mmCIF file of C-alpha atoms in Angstrom:
data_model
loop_
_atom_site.group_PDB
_atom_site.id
_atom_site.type_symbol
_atom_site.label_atom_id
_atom_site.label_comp_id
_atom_site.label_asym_id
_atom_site.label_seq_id
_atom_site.Cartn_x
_atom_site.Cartn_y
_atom_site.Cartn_z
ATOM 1 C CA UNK S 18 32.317 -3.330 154.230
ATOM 2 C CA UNK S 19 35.280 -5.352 153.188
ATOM 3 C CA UNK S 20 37.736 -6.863 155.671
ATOM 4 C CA UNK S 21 41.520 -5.119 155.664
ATOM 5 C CA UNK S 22 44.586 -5.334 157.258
ATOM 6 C CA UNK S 23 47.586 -3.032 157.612
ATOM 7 C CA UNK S 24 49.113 -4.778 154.511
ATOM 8 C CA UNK S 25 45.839 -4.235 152.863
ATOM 9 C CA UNK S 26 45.683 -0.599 153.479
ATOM 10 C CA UNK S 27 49.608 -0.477 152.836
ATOM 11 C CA UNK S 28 48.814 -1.310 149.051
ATOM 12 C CA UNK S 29 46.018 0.898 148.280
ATOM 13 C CA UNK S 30 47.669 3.779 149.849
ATOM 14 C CA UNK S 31 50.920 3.082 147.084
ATOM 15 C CA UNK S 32 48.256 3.595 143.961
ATOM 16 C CA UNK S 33 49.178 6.490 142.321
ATOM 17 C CA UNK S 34 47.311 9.670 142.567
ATOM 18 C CA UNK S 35 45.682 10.884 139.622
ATOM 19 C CA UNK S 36 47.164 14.679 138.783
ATOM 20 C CA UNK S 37 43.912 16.315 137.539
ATOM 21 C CA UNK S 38 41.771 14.359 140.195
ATOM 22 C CA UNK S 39 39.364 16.720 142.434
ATOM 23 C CA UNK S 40 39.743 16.704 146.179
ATOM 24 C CA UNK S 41 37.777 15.365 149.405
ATOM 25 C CA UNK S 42 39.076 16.529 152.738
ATOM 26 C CA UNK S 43 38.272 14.903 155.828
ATOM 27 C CA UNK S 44 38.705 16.585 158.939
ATOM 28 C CA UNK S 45 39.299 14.126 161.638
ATOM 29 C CA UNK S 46 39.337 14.602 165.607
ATOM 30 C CA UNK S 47 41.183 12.531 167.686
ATOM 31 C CA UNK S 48 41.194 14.866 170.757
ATOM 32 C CA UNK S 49 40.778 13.395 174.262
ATOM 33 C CA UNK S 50 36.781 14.892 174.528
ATOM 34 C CA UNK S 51 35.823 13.535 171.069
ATOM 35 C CA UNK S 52 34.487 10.032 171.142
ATOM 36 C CA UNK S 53 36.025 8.497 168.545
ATOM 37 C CA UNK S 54 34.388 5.711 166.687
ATOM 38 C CA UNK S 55 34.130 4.407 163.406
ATOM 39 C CA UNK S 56 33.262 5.942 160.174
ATOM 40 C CA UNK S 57 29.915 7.677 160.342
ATOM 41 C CA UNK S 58 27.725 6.455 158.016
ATOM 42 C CA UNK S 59 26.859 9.667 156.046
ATOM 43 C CA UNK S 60 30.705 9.894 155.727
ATOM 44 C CA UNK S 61 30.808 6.552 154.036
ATOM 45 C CA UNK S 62 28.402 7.412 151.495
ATOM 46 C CA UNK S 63 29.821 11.044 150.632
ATOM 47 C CA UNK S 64 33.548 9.107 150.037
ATOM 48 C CA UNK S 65 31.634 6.632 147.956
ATOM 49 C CA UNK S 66 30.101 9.236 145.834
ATOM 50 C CA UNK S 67 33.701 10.620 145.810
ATOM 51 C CA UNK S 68 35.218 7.109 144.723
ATOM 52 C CA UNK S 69 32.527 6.986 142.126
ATOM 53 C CA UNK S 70 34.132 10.555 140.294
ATOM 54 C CA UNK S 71 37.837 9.666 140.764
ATOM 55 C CA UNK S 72 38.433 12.090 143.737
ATOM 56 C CA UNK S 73 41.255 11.764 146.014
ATOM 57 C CA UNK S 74 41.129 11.620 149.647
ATOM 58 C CA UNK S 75 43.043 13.834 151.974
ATOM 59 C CA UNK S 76 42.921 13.557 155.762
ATOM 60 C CA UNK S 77 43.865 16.373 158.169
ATOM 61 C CA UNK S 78 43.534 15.258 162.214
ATOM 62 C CA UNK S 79 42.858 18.386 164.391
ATOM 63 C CA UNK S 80 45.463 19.322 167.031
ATOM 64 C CA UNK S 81 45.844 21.384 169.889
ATOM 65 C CA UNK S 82 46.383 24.750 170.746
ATOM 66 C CA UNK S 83 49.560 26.425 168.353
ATOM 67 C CA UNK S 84 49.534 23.349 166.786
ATOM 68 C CA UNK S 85 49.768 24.175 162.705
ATOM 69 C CA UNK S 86 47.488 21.463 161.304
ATOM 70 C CA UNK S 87 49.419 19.203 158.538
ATOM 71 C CA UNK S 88 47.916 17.238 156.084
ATOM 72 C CA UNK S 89 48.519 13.027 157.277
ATOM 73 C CA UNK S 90 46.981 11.483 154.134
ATOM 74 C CA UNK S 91 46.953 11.781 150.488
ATOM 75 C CA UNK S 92 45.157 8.873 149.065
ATOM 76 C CA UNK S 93 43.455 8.218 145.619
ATOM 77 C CA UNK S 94 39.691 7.169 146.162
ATOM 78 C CA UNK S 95 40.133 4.589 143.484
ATOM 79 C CA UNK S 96 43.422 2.651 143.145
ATOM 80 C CA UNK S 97 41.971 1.233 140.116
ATOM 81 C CA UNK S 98 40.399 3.787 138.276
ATOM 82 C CA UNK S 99 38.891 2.942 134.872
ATOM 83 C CA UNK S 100 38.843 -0.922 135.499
ATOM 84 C CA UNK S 101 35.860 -2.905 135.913
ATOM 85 C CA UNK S 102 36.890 -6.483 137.756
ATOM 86 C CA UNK S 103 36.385 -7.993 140.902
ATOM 87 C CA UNK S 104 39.893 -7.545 141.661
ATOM 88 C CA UNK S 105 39.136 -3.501 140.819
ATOM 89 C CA UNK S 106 35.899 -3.457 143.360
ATOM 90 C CA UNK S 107 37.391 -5.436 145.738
ATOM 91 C CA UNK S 108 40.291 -2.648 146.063
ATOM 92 C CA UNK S 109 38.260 0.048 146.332
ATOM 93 C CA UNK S 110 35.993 -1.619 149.359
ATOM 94 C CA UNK S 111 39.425 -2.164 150.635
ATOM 95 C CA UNK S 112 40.010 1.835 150.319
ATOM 96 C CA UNK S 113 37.083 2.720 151.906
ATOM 97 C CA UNK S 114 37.894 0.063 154.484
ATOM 98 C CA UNK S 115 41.465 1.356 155.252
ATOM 99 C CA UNK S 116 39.965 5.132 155.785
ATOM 100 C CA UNK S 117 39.065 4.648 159.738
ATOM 101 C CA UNK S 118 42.313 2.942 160.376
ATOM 102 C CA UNK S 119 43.879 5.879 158.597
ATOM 103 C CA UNK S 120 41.881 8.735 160.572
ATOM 104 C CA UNK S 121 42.734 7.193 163.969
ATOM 105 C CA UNK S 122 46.338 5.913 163.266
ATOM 106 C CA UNK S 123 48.722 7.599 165.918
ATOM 107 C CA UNK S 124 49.858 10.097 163.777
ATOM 108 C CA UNK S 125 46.973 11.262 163.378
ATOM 109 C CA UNK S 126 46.667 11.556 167.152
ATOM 110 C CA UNK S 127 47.205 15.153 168.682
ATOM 111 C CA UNK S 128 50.104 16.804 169.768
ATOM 112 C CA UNK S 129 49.070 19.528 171.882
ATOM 113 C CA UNK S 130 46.372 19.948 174.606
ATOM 114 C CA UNK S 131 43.150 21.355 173.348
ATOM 115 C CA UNK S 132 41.084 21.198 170.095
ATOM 116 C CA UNK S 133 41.287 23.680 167.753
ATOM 117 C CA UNK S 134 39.168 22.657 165.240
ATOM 118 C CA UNK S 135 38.780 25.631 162.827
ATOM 119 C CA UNK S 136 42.187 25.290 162.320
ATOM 120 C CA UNK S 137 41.823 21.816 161.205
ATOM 121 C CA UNK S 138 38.670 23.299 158.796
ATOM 122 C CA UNK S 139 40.660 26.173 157.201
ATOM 123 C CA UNK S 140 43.676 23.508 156.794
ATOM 124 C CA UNK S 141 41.263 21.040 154.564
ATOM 125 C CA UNK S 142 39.618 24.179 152.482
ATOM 126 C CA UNK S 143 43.364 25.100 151.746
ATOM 127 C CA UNK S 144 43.234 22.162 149.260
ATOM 128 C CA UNK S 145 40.596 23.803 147.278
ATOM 129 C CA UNK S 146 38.210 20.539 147.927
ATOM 130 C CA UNK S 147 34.596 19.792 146.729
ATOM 131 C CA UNK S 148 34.006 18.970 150.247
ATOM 132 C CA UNK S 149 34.925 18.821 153.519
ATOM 133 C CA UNK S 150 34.115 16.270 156.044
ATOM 134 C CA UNK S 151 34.254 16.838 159.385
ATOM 135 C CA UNK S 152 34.008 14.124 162.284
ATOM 136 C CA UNK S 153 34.275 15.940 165.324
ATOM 137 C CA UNK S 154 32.217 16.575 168.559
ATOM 138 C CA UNK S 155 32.527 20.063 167.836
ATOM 139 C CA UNK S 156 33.833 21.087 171.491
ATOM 140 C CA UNK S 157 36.665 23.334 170.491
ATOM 141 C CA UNK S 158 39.098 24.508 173.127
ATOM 142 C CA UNK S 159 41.233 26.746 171.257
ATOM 143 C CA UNK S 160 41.670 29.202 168.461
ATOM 144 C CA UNK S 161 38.192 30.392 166.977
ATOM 145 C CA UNK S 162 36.476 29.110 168.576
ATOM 146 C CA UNK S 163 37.105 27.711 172.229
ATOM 147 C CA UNK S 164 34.127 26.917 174.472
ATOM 148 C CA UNK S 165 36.088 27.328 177.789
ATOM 149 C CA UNK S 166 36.369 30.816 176.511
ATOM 150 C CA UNK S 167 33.336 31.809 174.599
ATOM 151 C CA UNK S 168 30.706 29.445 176.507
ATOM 152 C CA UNK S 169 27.655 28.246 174.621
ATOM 153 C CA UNK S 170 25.734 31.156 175.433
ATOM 154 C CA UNK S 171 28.016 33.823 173.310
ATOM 155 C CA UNK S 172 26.082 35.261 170.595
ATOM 156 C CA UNK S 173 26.573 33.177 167.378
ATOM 157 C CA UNK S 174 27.214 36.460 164.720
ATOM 158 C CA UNK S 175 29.196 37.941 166.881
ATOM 159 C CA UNK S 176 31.766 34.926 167.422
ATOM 160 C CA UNK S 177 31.230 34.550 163.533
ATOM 161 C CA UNK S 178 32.344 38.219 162.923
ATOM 162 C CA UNK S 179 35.495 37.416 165.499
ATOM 163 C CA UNK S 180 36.757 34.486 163.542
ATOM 164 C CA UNK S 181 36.278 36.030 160.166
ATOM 165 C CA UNK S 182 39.747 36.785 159.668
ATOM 166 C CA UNK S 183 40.984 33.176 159.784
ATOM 167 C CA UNK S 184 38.532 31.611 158.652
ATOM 168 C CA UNK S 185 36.426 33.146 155.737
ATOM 169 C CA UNK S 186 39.297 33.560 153.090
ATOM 170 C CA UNK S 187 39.471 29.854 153.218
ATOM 171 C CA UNK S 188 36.144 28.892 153.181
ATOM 172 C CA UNK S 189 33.779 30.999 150.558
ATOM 173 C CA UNK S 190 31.565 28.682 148.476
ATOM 174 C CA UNK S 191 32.597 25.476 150.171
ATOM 175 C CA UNK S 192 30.321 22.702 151.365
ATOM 176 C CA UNK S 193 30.941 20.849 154.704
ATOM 177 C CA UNK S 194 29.616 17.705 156.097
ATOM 178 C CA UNK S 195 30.335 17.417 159.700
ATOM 179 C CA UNK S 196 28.879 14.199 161.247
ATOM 180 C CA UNK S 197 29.506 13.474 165.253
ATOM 181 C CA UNK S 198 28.871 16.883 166.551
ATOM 182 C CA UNK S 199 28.291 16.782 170.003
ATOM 183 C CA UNK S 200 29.570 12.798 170.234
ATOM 184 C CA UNK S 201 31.742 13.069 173.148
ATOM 185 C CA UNK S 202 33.569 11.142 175.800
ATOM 186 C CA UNK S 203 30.823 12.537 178.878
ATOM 187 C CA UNK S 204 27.174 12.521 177.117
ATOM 188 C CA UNK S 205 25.712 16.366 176.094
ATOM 189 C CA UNK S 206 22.344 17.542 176.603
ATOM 190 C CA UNK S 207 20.192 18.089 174.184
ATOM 191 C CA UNK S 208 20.606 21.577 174.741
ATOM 192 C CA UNK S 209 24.143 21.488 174.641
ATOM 193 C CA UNK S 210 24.382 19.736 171.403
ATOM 194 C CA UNK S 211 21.846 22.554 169.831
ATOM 195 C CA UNK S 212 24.127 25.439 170.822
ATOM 196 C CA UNK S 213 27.194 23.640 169.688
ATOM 197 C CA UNK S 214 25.089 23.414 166.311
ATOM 198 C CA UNK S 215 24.349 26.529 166.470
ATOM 199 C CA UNK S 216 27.263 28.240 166.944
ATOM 200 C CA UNK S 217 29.187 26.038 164.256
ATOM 201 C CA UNK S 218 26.630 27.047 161.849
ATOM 202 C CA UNK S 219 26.587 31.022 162.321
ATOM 203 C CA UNK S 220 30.570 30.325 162.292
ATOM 204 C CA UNK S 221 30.625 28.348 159.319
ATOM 205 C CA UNK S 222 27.811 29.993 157.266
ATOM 206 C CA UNK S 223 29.505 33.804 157.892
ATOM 207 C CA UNK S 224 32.917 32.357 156.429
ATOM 208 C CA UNK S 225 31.528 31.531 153.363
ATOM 209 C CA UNK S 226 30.753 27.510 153.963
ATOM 210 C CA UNK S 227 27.359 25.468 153.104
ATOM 211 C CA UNK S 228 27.113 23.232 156.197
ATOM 212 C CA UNK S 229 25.059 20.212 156.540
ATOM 213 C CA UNK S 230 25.085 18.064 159.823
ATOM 214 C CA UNK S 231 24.425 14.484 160.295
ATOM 215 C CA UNK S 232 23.519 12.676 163.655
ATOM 216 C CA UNK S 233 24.211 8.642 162.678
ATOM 217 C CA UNK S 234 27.140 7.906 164.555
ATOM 218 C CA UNK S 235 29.470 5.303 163.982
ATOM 219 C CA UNK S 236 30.481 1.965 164.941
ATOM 220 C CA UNK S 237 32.167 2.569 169.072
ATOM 221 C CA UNK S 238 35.710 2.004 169.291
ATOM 222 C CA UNK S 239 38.047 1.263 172.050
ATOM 223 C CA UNK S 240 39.199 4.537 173.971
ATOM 224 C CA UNK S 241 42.617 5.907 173.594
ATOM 225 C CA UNK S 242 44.925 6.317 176.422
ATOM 226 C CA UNK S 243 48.013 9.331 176.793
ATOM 227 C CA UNK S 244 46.052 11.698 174.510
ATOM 228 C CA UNK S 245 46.913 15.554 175.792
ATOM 229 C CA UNK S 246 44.243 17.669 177.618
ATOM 230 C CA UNK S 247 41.546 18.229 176.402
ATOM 231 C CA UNK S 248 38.689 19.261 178.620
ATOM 232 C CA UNK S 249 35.766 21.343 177.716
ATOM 233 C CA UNK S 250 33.405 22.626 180.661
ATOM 234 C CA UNK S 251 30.157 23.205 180.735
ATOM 235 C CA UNK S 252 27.844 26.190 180.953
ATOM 236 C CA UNK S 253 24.010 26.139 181.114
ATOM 237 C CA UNK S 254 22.788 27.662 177.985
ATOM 238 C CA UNK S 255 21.373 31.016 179.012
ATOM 239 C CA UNK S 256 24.211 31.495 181.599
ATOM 240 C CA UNK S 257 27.359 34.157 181.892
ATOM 241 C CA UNK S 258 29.758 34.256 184.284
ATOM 242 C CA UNK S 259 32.645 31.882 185.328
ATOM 243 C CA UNK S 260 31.699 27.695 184.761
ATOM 244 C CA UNK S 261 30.117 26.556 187.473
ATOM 245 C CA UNK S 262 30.841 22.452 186.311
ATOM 246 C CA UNK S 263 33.726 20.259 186.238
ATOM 247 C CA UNK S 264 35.463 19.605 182.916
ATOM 248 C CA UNK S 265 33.226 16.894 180.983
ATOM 249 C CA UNK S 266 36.223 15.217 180.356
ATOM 250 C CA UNK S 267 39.484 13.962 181.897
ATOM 251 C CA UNK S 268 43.108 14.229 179.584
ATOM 252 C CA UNK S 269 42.514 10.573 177.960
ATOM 253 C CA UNK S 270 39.312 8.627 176.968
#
């Protein structure tokens, strides 16, 4: 992958934005449990693929709880579309480049405690997208789905049915990519991970979505201090009741 600094990125993010272009979303999570990393490969290829058809490239971060997601990015795919030159390829590897510093730029950073990532998901599908990338650990702490509330033992249709409301008007016939799931700042079980995977699917799958999941993990990154709360707890899957663990995670990674 190409080299590029801010004034790199600066530039490609001034090419104009083609009117009729089709849409990627990419649903990024910044949240103090999540990770963080770079660019997963699987969502380097799919924005790619997407640079290869003209699409443009719009990045929503997820946010806390009564946080109203906002879109942070609008970006064309290819500043250079139609022209074949080095100077033309070298611009889009710079693109494609500039898309993790983009995703974990501070405003992308959250401004509430908690993650509610459906939010961020229904936000992205609002701009009618081919697809919708999601890099996330999946630990949600508020709206639709909050694991402090729900555990990992609630029954998947049934949380499904819950969140229909929000989420399926917003989501019929449209295909996700999530990559990360379960990536977070305190290591998951394997167990843990499945549930979460689980659970997203039923969710995800009710509302409308095709949802595919990749495991290849990005690049590691350096942790993020000041971020807000953010601290899923665990239950054994299997178990009701109150938590009987601490929080996997403290309020900055």
């Amino acid at each position: 992958m190409t080299d590029a600094d801010h004034r790199d990125c600066a530039t490609v993010a001034g090419a104009s934005i083609p009117a009729d272009a089709d849409t990627v979303t990419l649903v990024a999570d910044n949240t103090a449990s999540d990770a963080g990393g770079g660019l997963p490969p699987a969502i380097e290829e799919s924005l790619r693929e997407a640079q290869r058809t003209g699409q443009i490239l719009v990045i929503v971060p997820v946010d806390g709880d009564g946080a109203n997601p906002v879109v942070r990015q609008r970006i064309a795919l290819d500043p250079s579309t139609g022209e074949d030159s080095p100077r033309a390829d070298r611009a889009r590897d710079i693109v494609i480049s500039c898309v993790e510093r983009w995703l974990r730029a501070p405003e992308s950073q959250p401004n509430s405690p908690g993650s509610d990532i459906l939010a961020a998901i229904g936000a992205a599908a609002r701009e009618q997208p081919t697809t919708i990338l999601v890099i996330s650990d999946g630990l949600g702490t508020a709206g639709g789905l909050d694991v402090n509330r729900h555990g990992f033992d609630v029954d998947p249709a049934q949380l499904a049915r819950d969140a229909q409301d929000a989420a399926e008007p917003q989501l019929r016939e449209t295909s996700i990519l999530w990559a990360g799931l379960g990536n977070s700042t305190t290591q998951l079980p394997q167990a843990l991970r499945n549930s979460l995977r689980t659970l997203w699917t039923a969710l995800l799958t009710e509302a409308g979505a095709e949802v595919a999941f990749d495991d290849r993990s990005g690049p590691p990154a350096a942790a993020v201090d000041g971020l807000p709360e953010d601290s899923p707890a665990r239950r054994p899957p299997g178990s009701t009741g109150t938590i009987e663990t601490p929080p996997l995670v403290p309020s900055a990674r």
